[in-house]
Coordinates of C-alpha atoms in Angstrom, one line a residue:
M357 CA 5.0 24.6 -22.2
D358 CA 1.6 25.8 -23.3
R359 CA -0.2 27.1 -20.2
E360 CA -3.6 27.7 -21.8
G361 CA -6.4 26.5 -19.6
V362 CA -6.2 25.0 -16.1
V363 CA -5.3 21.6 -14.7
L364 CA -7.5 20.4 -11.8
V365 CA -5.6 19.1 -8.8
V366 CA -7.9 17.0 -6.5
G367 CA -6.7 17.4 -2.9
S368 CA -3.5 18.7 -1.6
A369 CA -2.7 16.2 1.2
R370 CA -0.2 16.9 4.0
Q371 CA 2.3 19.8 3.4
T372 CA 5.3 17.9 4.7
Y373 CA 4.9 15.1 2.2
R374 CA 3.4 16.8 -0.9
E375 CA 4.2 20.5 -1.1
Y376 CA 7.1 19.9 -3.4
L377 CA 4.7 18.4 -5.9
L378 CA 2.2 21.2 -5.9
D379 CA 5.1 23.7 -6.2
S380 CA 6.5 21.9 -9.2
A381 CA 3.2 21.3 -10.9
S382 CA 2.4 25.1 -10.6
R383 CA 5.5 25.7 -12.8
R384 CA 4.2 23.4 -15.5
A385 CA 0.5 24.5 -15.6
D386 CA -2.0 26.9 -14.1
L387 CA -3.6 24.9 -11.3
W388 CA -7.2 24.9 -9.9
L389 CA -7.3 23.1 -6.6
L390 CA -10.4 21.1 -5.5
D391 CA -9.9 20.6 -1.7
G392 CA -11.7 19.9 1.5
A393 CA -10.7 23.1 3.3
P394 CA -9.6 26.7 2.4
N395 CA -6.0 27.3 1.4
T396 CA -3.2 27.7 3.9
W397 CA 0.2 26.7 2.5
Q398 CA -1.3 25.9 -0.9
G399 CA -2.1 29.5 -1.8
P400 CA 1.1 30.4 -3.7
Y401 CA 0.9 27.5 -6.0
V402 CA -2.7 27.7 -7.3
R403 CA -4.7 30.2 -9.4
H404 CA -8.0 29.2 -7.9
T405 CA -9.4 26.9 -5.2
S406 CA -12.9 25.4 -4.9
V407 CA -13.6 24.1 -1.4
V408 CA -15.7 21.0 -1.2
P409 CA -15.9 19.8 2.5
L410 CA -15.3 16.2 3.2
V411 CA -18.2 14.0 4.1
D412 CA -16.3 12.6 7.0
Q413 CA -13.2 14.5 8.2
E414 CA -11.9 11.8 10.5
R415 CA -12.0 9.0 7.8
L416 CA -11.0 11.4 5.0
I417 CA -14.1 10.5 2.9
P418 CA -14.7 13.0 0.0
N419 CA -18.0 14.2 -1.3
R420 CA -17.5 12.5 -4.7
E421 CA -20.8 13.7 -6.3
L422 CA -20.2 17.3 -5.3
L423 CA -16.6 17.2 -6.5
V424 CA -17.6 15.9 -9.9
K425 CA -20.4 18.6 -10.1
T426 CA -17.9 21.3 -9.1
A427 CA -15.4 20.2 -11.7
Q428 CA -18.2 20.2 -14.4
E429 CA -19.1 23.8 -13.3
I430 CA -15.5 24.9 -13.6
A431 CA -15.2 23.3 -17.0
A432 CA -18.4 25.1 -18.2
D433 CA -16.6 28.5 -17.7
H434 CA -12.9 27.7 -18.1
P435 CA -10.9 25.4 -20.4
V436 CA -9.9 22.5 -18.2
T437 CA -7.0 20.6 -19.9
G438 CA -6.3 17.9 -17.3
V439 CA -7.1 16.4 -13.8
F440 CA -4.9 14.5 -11.4
T441 CA -4.3 13.7 -7.8
Y442 CA -1.5 12.3 -5.7
D443 CA -3.7 11.5 -2.7
E444 CA -4.7 7.9 -2.1
T445 CA -8.0 8.8 -0.7
L446 CA -9.0 10.7 -3.8
V447 CA -7.8 8.6 -6.7
V448 CA -11.2 7.1 -7.4
T449 CA -12.8 10.5 -7.3
A450 CA -10.2 12.0 -9.6
A451 CA -10.9 9.2 -12.1
Y452 CA -14.7 10.0 -12.0
I453 CA -13.9 13.7 -12.7
A454 CA -11.6 12.8 -15.6
E455 CA -14.3 10.5 -17.0
A456 CA -17.1 13.2 -16.6
L457 CA -14.9 15.8 -18.4
G458 CA -13.7 13.5 -21.1
L459 CA -10.1 13.9 -20.1
P460 CA -7.2 11.4 -20.0
G461 CA -6.9 9.5 -16.8
L462 CA -6.3 6.0 -15.3
S463 CA -10.1 5.2 -15.7
V464 CA -12.6 4.5 -13.0
D465 CA -12.4 0.7 -13.4
G466 CA -8.6 0.7 -13.5
V467 CA -8.3 2.8 -10.4
E468 CA -10.7 0.6 -8.5
N469 CA -8.6 -2.4 -9.5
C470 CA -5.7 -0.7 -7.8
R471 CA -7.4 0.9 -4.8
N472 CA -9.2 -2.3 -3.8
K473 CA -6.4 -4.7 -3.0
H474 CA -8.8 -7.7 -3.4
R475 CA -9.8 -6.6 -6.9
N476 CA -6.1 -6.0 -7.6
R477 CA -5.3 -9.6 -6.7
L478 CA -8.2 -11.0 -8.8
A479 CA -7.1 -9.0 -11.8
L480 CA -3.5 -10.2 -11.5
T481 CA -4.6 -13.8 -11.0
A482 CA -6.7 -13.7 -14.2
A483 CA -3.6 -12.6 -16.0
G484 CA -1.4 -15.3 -14.5
L485 CA 1.0 -12.9 -12.9
P486 CA 3.3 -13.6 -10.0
Q487 CA 2.0 -12.6 -6.6
P488 CA 1.5 -14.1 -3.1
R489 CA -1.3 -16.7 -2.6
F490 CA -4.2 -14.8 -1.0
A491 CA -7.8 -15.1 0.3
Y492 CA -10.3 -12.5 1.3
V493 CA -11.9 -13.5 4.6
T494 CA -14.6 -11.9 6.8
D495 CA -14.0 -13.6 10.2
L496 CA -11.3 -15.0 12.3
S497 CA -12.1 -18.7 11.8
E498 CA -11.6 -18.2 8.0
A499 CA -8.3 -16.4 8.6
V500 CA -7.1 -19.3 10.8
T501 CA -8.0 -21.8 8.1
V502 CA -6.4 -19.9 5.3
A503 CA -3.2 -19.2 7.2
A504 CA -2.9 -22.9 8.0
E505 CA -3.3 -23.8 4.3
F506 CA -0.7 -21.2 3.2
G507 CA 1.7 -22.0 6.0
Y508 CA 3.2 -19.4 8.3
P509 CA 4.3 -16.7 8.3
V510 CA 1.4 -14.9 6.6
V511 CA 0.5 -11.2 6.0
V512 CA -2.9 -9.9 7.1
K513 CA -4.1 -6.5 5.7
P514 CA -7.1 -4.4 5.0
R515 CA -8.3 -4.0 1.4
G516 CA -8.3 -0.2 1.1
C517 CA -5.7 1.4 3.3
G518 CA -2.4 3.0 2.3
A519 CA 1.0 3.5 3.9
S520 CA 1.0 -0.1 5.3
I521 CA -1.7 0.9 7.8
G522 CA -3.1 -2.2 9.4
V523 CA -0.7 -4.6 7.7
V524 CA 0.6 -7.2 10.1
R525 CA 2.9 -10.3 9.8
A526 CA 1.7 -13.3 11.7
A527 CA 4.6 -15.7 12.4
D528 CA 2.5 -18.6 13.7
A529 CA -1.0 -19.7 14.8
A530 CA -0.6 -17.9 18.1
E531 CA -0.3 -14.5 16.3
I532 CA -3.1 -14.8 13.8
E533 CA -5.9 -13.5 16.0
A534 CA -4.1 -10.3 17.0
A535 CA -3.1 -9.7 13.3
F536 CA -6.7 -10.2 12.2
T537 CA -8.0 -7.8 14.8
V538 CA -5.6 -5.1 13.9
A539 CA -6.1 -5.4 10.1
E540 CA -9.9 -5.6 10.4
A541 CA -10.1 -2.6 12.7
A542 CA -7.9 -0.6 10.3
S543 CA -10.4 -1.3 7.5
H544 CA -13.0 0.8 9.3
T545 CA -10.8 3.9 9.4
G546 CA -11.1 4.7 5.7
A547 CA -13.7 4.7 2.9
P548 CA -16.8 2.5 3.7
A549 CA -16.4 0.8 0.3
Y550 CA -13.4 -1.1 1.6
E551 CA -14.4 -1.7 5.2
G552 CA -14.8 -5.1 6.8
G553 CA -12.9 -8.3 6.2
V554 CA -9.2 -8.6 5.5
L555 CA -6.8 -10.2 3.0
V556 CA -4.7 -13.1 4.2
E557 CA -1.6 -13.5 2.1
E558 CA 1.4 -15.7 1.8
Y559 CA 4.5 -14.0 3.2
L560 CA 7.2 -13.7 0.5
E561 CA 10.8 -13.6 1.5
G562 CA 13.1 -11.1 -0.2
P563 CA 13.9 -7.4 -0.5
E564 CA 11.1 -5.0 -1.6
I565 CA 11.3 -2.4 -4.2
S566 CA 8.8 0.2 -5.5
I567 CA 8.5 1.6 -9.0
D568 CA 6.9 4.9 -10.1
G569 CA 5.8 4.5 -13.7
A570 CA 4.1 6.6 -16.4
L571 CA 1.3 5.4 -18.6
H572 CA 0.6 7.2 -21.8
R573 CA -2.0 5.7 -24.1
G574 CA -1.5 2.3 -22.4
E575 CA 2.3 2.3 -22.8
Y576 CA 4.1 1.8 -19.5
Q577 CA 7.5 3.3 -18.7
P578 CA 9.1 3.1 -15.2
F579 CA 11.1 6.2 -14.1
F580 CA 11.9 5.9 -10.4
L581 CA 12.9 2.6 -8.7
A582 CA 13.3 2.8 -4.9
R583 CA 14.8 0.1 -2.6
K584 CA 12.8 0.0 0.6
R585 CA 13.8 -0.5 4.2
I586 CA 11.0 -1.8 6.5
G587 CA 11.0 -1.7 10.3
A588 CA 8.8 -2.1 13.4
P589 CA 8.0 -5.8 12.9
P590 CA 5.5 -7.5 12.9
Y591 CA 4.2 -4.3 11.2
F592 CA 5.5 -3.0 7.9
E593 CA 6.4 0.6 8.7
E594 CA 8.5 2.0 5.9
V595 CA 11.6 3.6 7.5
G596 CA 13.6 4.5 4.4
H597 CA 14.1 4.4 0.7
T598 CA 17.1 4.8 -1.7
V599 CA 16.9 5.7 -5.4
S600 CA 19.9 5.1 -7.7
V601 CA 19.9 6.7 -11.1
D602 CA 21.5 3.8 -12.8
D603 CA 19.9 0.9 -10.8
P604 CA 20.2 -2.2 -12.9
L605 CA 16.8 -3.4 -11.8
L606 CA 15.3 -0.7 -14.1
R607 CA 16.6 -2.8 -17.0
D608 CA 15.8 -6.2 -15.7
P609 CA 13.7 -7.9 -18.4
E610 CA 11.5 -10.0 -16.0
I611 CA 10.7 -7.0 -13.8
L612 CA 9.8 -5.0 -16.9
R613 CA 7.6 -7.8 -18.3
V614 CA 5.8 -8.2 -15.0
L615 CA 5.2 -4.5 -14.6
T616 CA 4.0 -4.1 -18.2
E617 CA 1.6 -7.0 -18.1
A618 CA 0.3 -6.1 -14.6
H619 CA -0.7 -2.6 -15.8
R620 CA -2.5 -4.1 -18.8
A621 CA -4.3 -6.6 -16.4
V622 CA -5.6 -3.9 -14.1
G623 CA -6.8 -1.8 -17.0
V624 CA -5.0 1.6 -16.6
R625 CA -4.0 3.7 -19.6
D626 CA -3.0 7.3 -18.8
G627 CA -1.4 8.5 -15.5
I628 CA 1.1 7.5 -12.9
T629 CA 1.2 4.4 -10.7
H630 CA 3.3 3.2 -7.8
T631 CA 4.0 -0.5 -7.8
E632 CA 5.5 -2.5 -5.0
I633 CA 7.4 -5.7 -5.8
R634 CA 9.1 -8.4 -3.7
L635 CA 12.3 -9.9 -5.2
T636 CA 11.8 -13.6 -4.3
A637 CA 13.8 -16.7 -5.1
R638 CA 11.0 -17.5 -7.6
G639 CA 11.4 -14.1 -9.3
P640 CA 9.7 -10.7 -8.9
A641 CA 6.2 -10.9 -7.3
I642 CA 3.7 -8.0 -7.2
I643 CA 2.7 -6.8 -3.7
E644 CA 0.3 -4.1 -4.9
I645 CA -0.3 -1.4 -7.6
N646 CA -1.3 2.1 -6.4
A647 CA -3.0 4.6 -8.7
R648 CA -0.9 7.5 -7.8
L649 CA 2.7 8.7 -7.3
G650 CA 4.6 7.1 -4.5
G651 CA 4.4 8.5 -1.0
D652 CA 7.1 8.8 1.7
L653 CA 8.9 11.5 -0.4
I654 CA 10.0 8.8 -2.8
P655 CA 9.3 11.1 -5.8
Y656 CA 11.3 13.9 -4.1
I657 CA 14.4 11.8 -3.7
G658 CA 13.8 10.4 -7.1
R659 CA 13.9 13.9 -8.5
L660 CA 17.2 14.6 -6.6
A661 CA 18.7 11.3 -7.9
T662 CA 17.6 11.5 -11.6
G663 CA 16.6 15.1 -12.4
I664 CA 13.2 13.9 -13.5
D665 CA 10.4 16.1 -12.1
P666 CA 7.5 13.8 -11.1
A667 CA 5.1 16.7 -11.0
F668 CA 5.9 17.6 -14.6
V669 CA 5.3 14.0 -15.5
A670 CA 1.9 14.0 -13.7
V671 CA 0.8 17.3 -15.4
D672 CA 1.9 16.2 -18.8
L673 CA 0.1 12.9 -18.6
A674 CA -3.1 14.6 -17.2
R675 CA -3.1 16.7 -20.3
G676 CA -2.7 13.8 -22.6
L677 CA 0.9 14.5 -23.5
G678 CA 3.8 12.0 -23.6
P679 CA 6.0 12.4 -20.5
D680 CA 9.6 13.6 -20.6
L681 CA 11.6 11.0 -18.7
T682 CA 15.0 12.2 -19.6
R683 CA 17.5 11.8 -16.8
T684 CA 19.8 14.8 -16.2
H685 CA 22.0 12.8 -13.7
T686 CA 23.9 9.7 -14.7
T687 CA 25.4 8.4 -11.5
G688 CA 24.7 8.4 -7.8
T689 CA 22.2 7.4 -5.1
V690 CA 19.9 9.5 -3.0
G691 CA 18.2 8.1 0.1
I692 CA 15.8 9.1 2.9
R693 CA 15.6 7.7 6.4
F694 CA 12.6 8.4 8.7
L695 CA 13.0 8.6 12.5
N696 CA 10.4 7.2 14.9
P697 CA 10.3 7.9 18.6
P698 CA 11.4 5.0 20.9
V699 CA 8.0 5.0 22.7
D700 CA 4.5 6.4 22.5
G701 CA 4.6 9.9 23.8
R702 CA 4.6 13.7 23.4
I703 CA 7.5 15.2 21.5
L704 CA 9.2 17.9 23.5
D705 CA 12.2 18.8 21.4
I706 CA 14.0 17.7 18.2
R707 CA 17.7 18.5 17.4
L708 CA 18.9 18.0 13.9
P709 CA 22.3 17.8 12.2
A710 CA 23.1 20.3 9.4
P711 CA 24.6 19.6 6.0
G712 CA 28.3 19.4 6.5
D713 CA 28.0 17.6 9.8
V714 CA 27.9 14.3 7.9
P715 CA 29.5 13.8 4.4
G716 CA 26.6 13.5 1.9
L717 CA 23.9 14.9 4.1
V718 CA 21.6 17.0 1.9
E719 CA 18.7 17.8 4.2
A720 CA 17.4 17.1 7.7
A721 CA 14.0 18.2 8.8
A722 CA 11.5 17.9 11.6
M723 CA 8.2 16.4 10.6
V724 CA 6.2 17.5 13.7
E725 CA 6.2 20.5 16.1
P726 CA 7.0 20.2 19.8
G727 CA 3.9 19.1 21.6
A728 CA 2.9 16.6 18.9
V729 CA 1.6 13.2 20.1
L730 CA 3.1 10.2 18.3
R731 CA 2.0 6.6 18.8
L732 CA 3.7 3.5 17.4
P733 CA 1.8 0.6 15.8
P734 CA -0.7 -0.8 16.5
H735 CA -1.9 2.3 18.3
D736 CA -1.2 4.5 15.3
Y737 CA 1.0 4.5 12.2
I738 CA 3.6 6.7 10.4
A739 CA 4.8 8.0 13.8
R740 CA 7.7 10.0 12.3
F741 CA 9.3 13.0 14.0
A742 CA 12.1 13.7 11.5
Y743 CA 13.9 12.6 8.3
V744 CA 17.3 12.8 6.9
I745 CA 18.3 12.8 3.1
C746 CA 21.7 11.9 1.9
R747 CA 23.5 11.6 -1.5
A748 CA 26.5 9.4 -2.3
D749 CA 28.2 7.7 -5.2
S750 CA 26.8 4.2 -4.4
P751 CA 23.9 2.6 -2.5
S752 CA 26.2 1.3 0.3
A753 CA 27.8 4.6 0.7
C754 CA 24.4 6.3 0.8
D755 CA 23.2 3.8 3.5
A756 CA 26.3 4.5 5.6
A757 CA 25.7 8.3 5.3
L758 CA 22.0 7.8 6.3
D759 CA 23.1 5.8 9.3
A760 CA 25.5 8.4 10.4
A761 CA 23.1 11.3 9.9
A762 CA 20.3 9.5 11.7
A763 CA 22.6 8.8 14.6
L764 CA 23.0 12.6 15.1
V765 CA 19.2 13.3 15.3
E766 CA 18.1 13.7 18.9
V767 CA 14.6 13.8 20.3
D768 CA 13.1 14.3 23.8
V769 CA 9.9 12.4 24.4
E770 CA 7.5 12.6 27.3
A771 CA 6.5 8.9 27.4
F772 CA 2.9 7.9 28.1
Q773 CA 2.4 5.8 31.2

């Protein structure tokens, strides 16, 4: 691989979830990091770092104008061959940088059509693609009216949050007020462009999958398909994922048609997306399209399952190169299970099984240090203290291994009164 020039990486995100990507990307190209704080763990993986402090640390709001200006200054003195991000809060900024430097990318308009869930719905509607019925509402009375029209249950969610933050299922009229309150409050925790109001959507029955796909010059190719496990109802906390290298859904013609047409509809051409789909009795329906690689370590277990390195794919696409999606594994399933505390509280101690304690256990790791405070929805989200990863010959065997490994994880929690 030609390493001439540098690839700009916009943001590094949390070490637990994204270090493996920065590590791999550094093996594919020389990286120049644009980040909101000086290096800590990122140092070994980047040649240079430019620090551009966030406008709002609590809401993770970047200084877009200064980031674009900084990227232009770097490009004036160094050959910049690509730009990408895997951070949801920075996907729009990365698109502006790519546009300013004349580099391949998902395009500003295309990224906004993904980041803003209302715009995403409107673009899919214009293309006649399958999705839940929806309405954007700004007050509770509108939400009550729309929910009655759709019929319960409904899903209420903010327009611009990730990781299922603020997404709530309302089973009946008695639950719609609480769902609206949670979703509307969550909309004020991120970028101001997406605050206020919520989407009310028809609830679709059926299992949920996610697909990480590569776009090169407008051609879409899926490469990881994960089957999702959701917990903590009425919220949509993602508690696990499994990736099978030979999953037949990757060859399903209707799923492939919907994915291809959906990406054309939102107007993205070069980069990686993470699409969530519900498999309903009416066929596959799009829940959302995200302008980045999947979170929750899905690309990590995807790499373990298939041999495809998602960071290599991201770097190649950022440089305008066709991605290498060759699978080096032909069979098997790899899965991850996240562990949440039973109550809100302070983590005192975590005890983990080791590979060998459970057949198929690949990895078990703590996600927080003792002393960490974790709160369950609706007080907070992604309250995970550990995860386990297992490998098996089949999805059912992998699920059984994950169950067994998770049962061996122990946690001591000082519960809040």
